[in-house]
C-alpha positions as a printed NumPy array, in Angstrom:
array([[  2.95 ,  -8.72 , -20.09 ],
       [  0.683, -11.019, -18.113],
       [ -1.408,  -9.859, -15.178],
       [ -2.881, -12.004, -12.452],
       [ -5.047, -10.306,  -9.844],
       [ -7.214, -11.411,  -6.981],
       [-10.086,  -8.974,  -7.487],
       [-11.05 ,  -6.15 ,  -9.809],
       [-13.491,  -3.995,  -7.834],
       [-13.737,  -0.647,  -9.561],
       [-11.953,   2.213,  -7.798],
       [-10.239,  -0.111,  -5.329],
       [ -6.722,  -1.458,  -5.649],
       [ -6.478,  -5.201,  -5.092],
       [ -3.256,  -7.223,  -4.716],
       [ -1.831,  -8.454,  -8.012],
       [  1.374,  -9.645,  -9.62 ],
       [  2.316,  -7.805, -12.795],
       [  4.804,  -9.875, -14.775],
       [  7.156,  -7.995, -17.118],
       [  9.357, -10.997, -17.883],
       [ 12.736, -10.052, -16.439],
       [ 11.111,  -8.278, -13.501],
       [  7.859,  -8.63 , -11.603],
       [  5.786,  -6.099,  -9.703],
       [  4.807,  -7.834,  -6.456],
       [  2.688,  -6.362,  -3.645],
       [  4.6  ,  -4.998,  -0.678],
       [  3.609,  -6.494,   2.672],
       [  4.488,  -9.101,   5.239],
       [  3.914, -11.941,   2.751],
       [  6.542, -10.631,   0.331],
       [  9.586, -12.89 ,   0.364],
       [ 12.691, -11.259,  -1.102],
       [ 16.096, -12.866,  -1.508],
       [ 18.266, -11.682,   1.382],
       [ 15.206, -10.839,   3.481],
       [ 12.41 ,  -8.344,   2.923],
       [ 13.136,  -6.29 ,   6.038],
       [ 16.795,  -6.011,   5.042],
       [ 15.771,  -4.899,   1.553],
       [ 13.527,  -2.145,   2.931],
       [ 16.341,  -0.901,   5.166],
       [ 18.796,  -0.899,   2.248],
       [ 16.365,   1.231,   0.247],
       [ 15.711,   3.61 ,   3.126],
       [ 19.419,   4.362,   3.611],
       [ 20.19 ,   4.77 ,  -0.113],
       [ 21.211,   8.444,  -0.522],
       [ 19.258,   9.048,  -3.741],
       [ 16.096,   7.432,  -2.398],
       [ 16.444,   9.344,   0.861],
       [ 16.869,  12.575,  -1.09 ],
       [ 13.803,  12.319,  -3.304],
       [ 11.573,   9.61 ,  -1.782],
       [ 12.301,   9.321,   1.954],
       [ 10.929,   6.102,   3.466],
       [ 10.163,   7.834,   6.766],
       [ 11.452,   5.741,   9.669],
       [ 12.303,   2.539,   7.796],
       [ 16.041,   2.643,   8.461],
       [ 15.936,  -0.019,  11.203],
       [ 14.121,  -3.366,  11.564],
       [ 11.197,  -1.968,  13.535],
       [ 10.691,   0.823,  11.038],
       [ 10.96 ,  -1.534,   8.074],
       [  8.382,  -3.871,   9.618],
       [  6.082,  -0.882,  10.173],
       [  6.521,   0.017,   6.492],
       [  5.37 ,  -3.484,   5.503],
       [  2.435,  -3.309,   7.907],
       [  1.345,   0.026,   6.408],
       [  1.558,  -1.501,   2.945],
       [ -0.674,  -4.397,   4.017],
       [ -3.184,  -2.005,   5.598],
       [ -3.377,   0.182,   2.497],
       [ -3.828,  -2.815,   0.226],
       [ -6.642,  -3.992,   2.523],
       [ -8.276,  -0.551,   2.253],
       [ -7.793,  -0.489,  -1.509],
       [ -6.292,   2.999,  -1.131],
       [ -2.693,   2.423,  -2.253],
       [ -1.175,  -0.13 ,  -4.602],
       [  2.497,  -0.417,  -3.642],
       [  4.628,  -2.861,  -5.597],
       [  8.151,  -4.125,  -5.09 ],
       [  9.958,  -4.319,  -8.424],
       [ 11.787,  -7.638,  -8.169],
       [ 14.255,  -9.477, -10.383],
       [ 12.541, -12.576, -11.776],
       [ 15.757, -14.597, -11.954],
       [ 17.047, -14.176,  -8.417],
       [ 14.193, -12.613,  -6.419],
       [ 16.146,  -9.545,  -5.346],
       [ 14.657,  -6.083,  -4.916],
       [ 15.157,  -3.571,  -7.728],
       [ 12.831,  -0.821,  -6.585],
       [  9.297,   0.326,  -5.935],
       [  6.334,   1.672,  -7.881],
       [  3.04 ,   2.74 ,  -6.326],
       [ -0.365,   4.192,  -7.121],
       [ -2.195,   6.304,  -4.534],
       [ -5.729,   7.603,  -4.824],
       [ -5.933,  11.39 ,  -4.567],
       [ -9.614,  11.606,  -5.588],
       [-10.991,   8.098,  -5.547],
       [-14.546,   9.108,  -6.436],
       [-13.309,  10.939,  -9.528],
       [-10.81 ,   8.278, -10.581],
       [ -7.693,  10.386,  -9.978],
       [ -4.49 ,   8.851,  -8.584],
       [ -0.809,   9.676,  -8.425],
       [  2.124,   7.419,  -9.257],
       [  5.576,   7.323,  -7.691],
       [  8.689,   5.17 ,  -7.929],
       [ 12.252,   4.633,  -6.788],
       [ 15.087,   2.302,  -7.751],
       [ 18.053,   0.911,  -5.887],
       [ 21.435,   1.919,  -7.278],
       [ 22.176,  -1.447,  -8.945],
       [ 18.897,  -1.288, -10.884],
       [ 19.31 ,   2.211, -12.3  ],
       [ 20.056,   2.947, -15.924],
       [ 18.072,  -0.029, -17.285],
       [ 14.765,   1.701, -17.961],
       [ 13.023,  -0.141, -15.121],
       [ 11.344,   2.939, -13.638],
       [  9.821,   3.801, -17.012],
       [  8.644,   0.246, -17.632],
       [  7.237,  -0.189, -14.122],
       [  5.43 ,   3.159, -14.244],
       [  3.946,   2.323, -17.631],
       [  2.875,  -1.151, -16.489],
       [  1.329,  -0.119, -13.174],
       [ -0.537,   2.737, -14.836],
       [ -1.97 ,   0.362, -17.427],
       [ -2.904,  -2.092, -14.666],
       [ -4.636,   0.641, -12.663],
       [ -6.668,   1.809, -15.641],
       [ -7.8  ,  -1.719, -16.463],
       [ -8.512,  -3.033, -12.97 ],
       [ -9.379,   0.003, -10.839],
       [-10.951,   2.451, -13.258],
       [ -8.288,   5.151, -13.171],
       [ -9.328,   8.18 , -15.217],
       [ -6.336,  10.484, -14.637],
       [ -2.899,   9.629, -13.262],
       [ -0.621,  12.377, -11.977],
       [  3.141,  12.29 , -11.457],
       [  4.988,  14.865,  -9.359],
       [  8.731,  15.351,  -8.978],
       [ 11.103,  17.961,  -7.607],
       [ 12.181,  20.359, -10.367],
       [ 15.804,  19.379,  -9.727],
       [ 15.119,  15.662, -10.197],
       [ 15.926,  15.42 , -13.889],
       [ 16.048,  11.613, -13.896],
       [ 12.433,  11.494, -12.723],
       [ 11.461,  14.047, -15.348],
       [ 12.904,  11.78 , -18.05 ],
       [ 10.978,   8.802, -16.657],
       [  7.735,  10.78 , -16.756],
       [  8.252,  11.807, -20.366],
       [  9.238,   8.331, -21.548],
       [  6.261,   6.781, -19.72 ],
       [  3.842,   9.048, -21.574],
       [  3.139,  11.649, -18.881],
       [  3.173,  15.097, -20.544],
       [  4.441,  18.074, -18.536],
       [  1.505,  20.192, -17.331],
       [  3.14 ,  22.876, -15.203],
       [  5.246,  23.852, -12.195],
       [  3.794,  23.81 ,  -8.697],
       [  5.467,  26.451,  -6.526],
       [  6.576,  25.583,  -2.978],
       [  4.461,  22.432,  -3.125],
       [  6.608,  19.798,  -1.433],
       [  8.81 ,  19.652,   1.625],
       [ 11.622,  17.13 ,   2.084],
       [ 11.665,  16.326,   5.808],
       [ 12.081,  19.554,   7.763],
       [ 13.767,  21.409,   4.891],
       [ 12.355,  24.285,   2.83 ],
       [  9.417,  23.885,   0.479],
       [ 10.502,  23.168,  -3.086],
       [  8.907,  23.49 ,  -6.504],
       [  7.61 ,  20.447,  -8.358],
       [  6.814,  19.584, -11.945],
       [  3.388,  18.113, -12.597],
       [  3.04 ,  15.505, -15.343],
       [ -0.176,  13.592, -16.026],
       [ -1.808,  11.173, -18.418],
       [ -5.403,  10.227, -19.03 ],
       [ -6.83 ,   6.757, -19.413],
       [ -7.789,   7.776, -22.94 ],
       [ -4.239,   8.717, -23.955],
       [ -2.468,   6.348, -26.381],
       [ -0.707,   3.507, -24.575],
       [  3.077,   3.579, -24.343],
       [  5.108,   0.458, -25.125],
       [  6.805,  -1.333, -22.25 ],
       [ 10.14 ,  -1.486, -24.07 ]])
């Protein structure tokens, strides 16, 4: 893995490209140029049933909403508050998915990680590899101390990703998350510390 970043201020996320060989983690935003169009790729993700079920992209199902999603990504990168990466295929520049870090207690070095994959990219271990890589990047460049990962108790695929990426299960959070205007659901909490042994990228 090679990492090129533009700045390494502690406790701030700065735009970077994380190269995993067959895929790259590239910052979301207006400057991102994806094969087939970045706005179209955001819309395709937003209307994917599995992504909509577990990781709704709010109002990004039309061009205006997708552009607003990219603008929010740029703003959060500028603030250093969220590091949102498009997982892209190195060979053809298409979108595979997303992985992101979000500060939950910046002063204490605590962040959460989340991810989603488009249907064509599933089953290849990309979510595990991207989660492992972005966590490692965050520890090294932004001083992460603890990284938390939450998922709906019914999302077994996400649970497997967490385990493979080295995030031990720490407990069940009752009625902790609400999908849209539906009922509150239970979540599993997984977490890893910066001092935990590193996991291979596969």
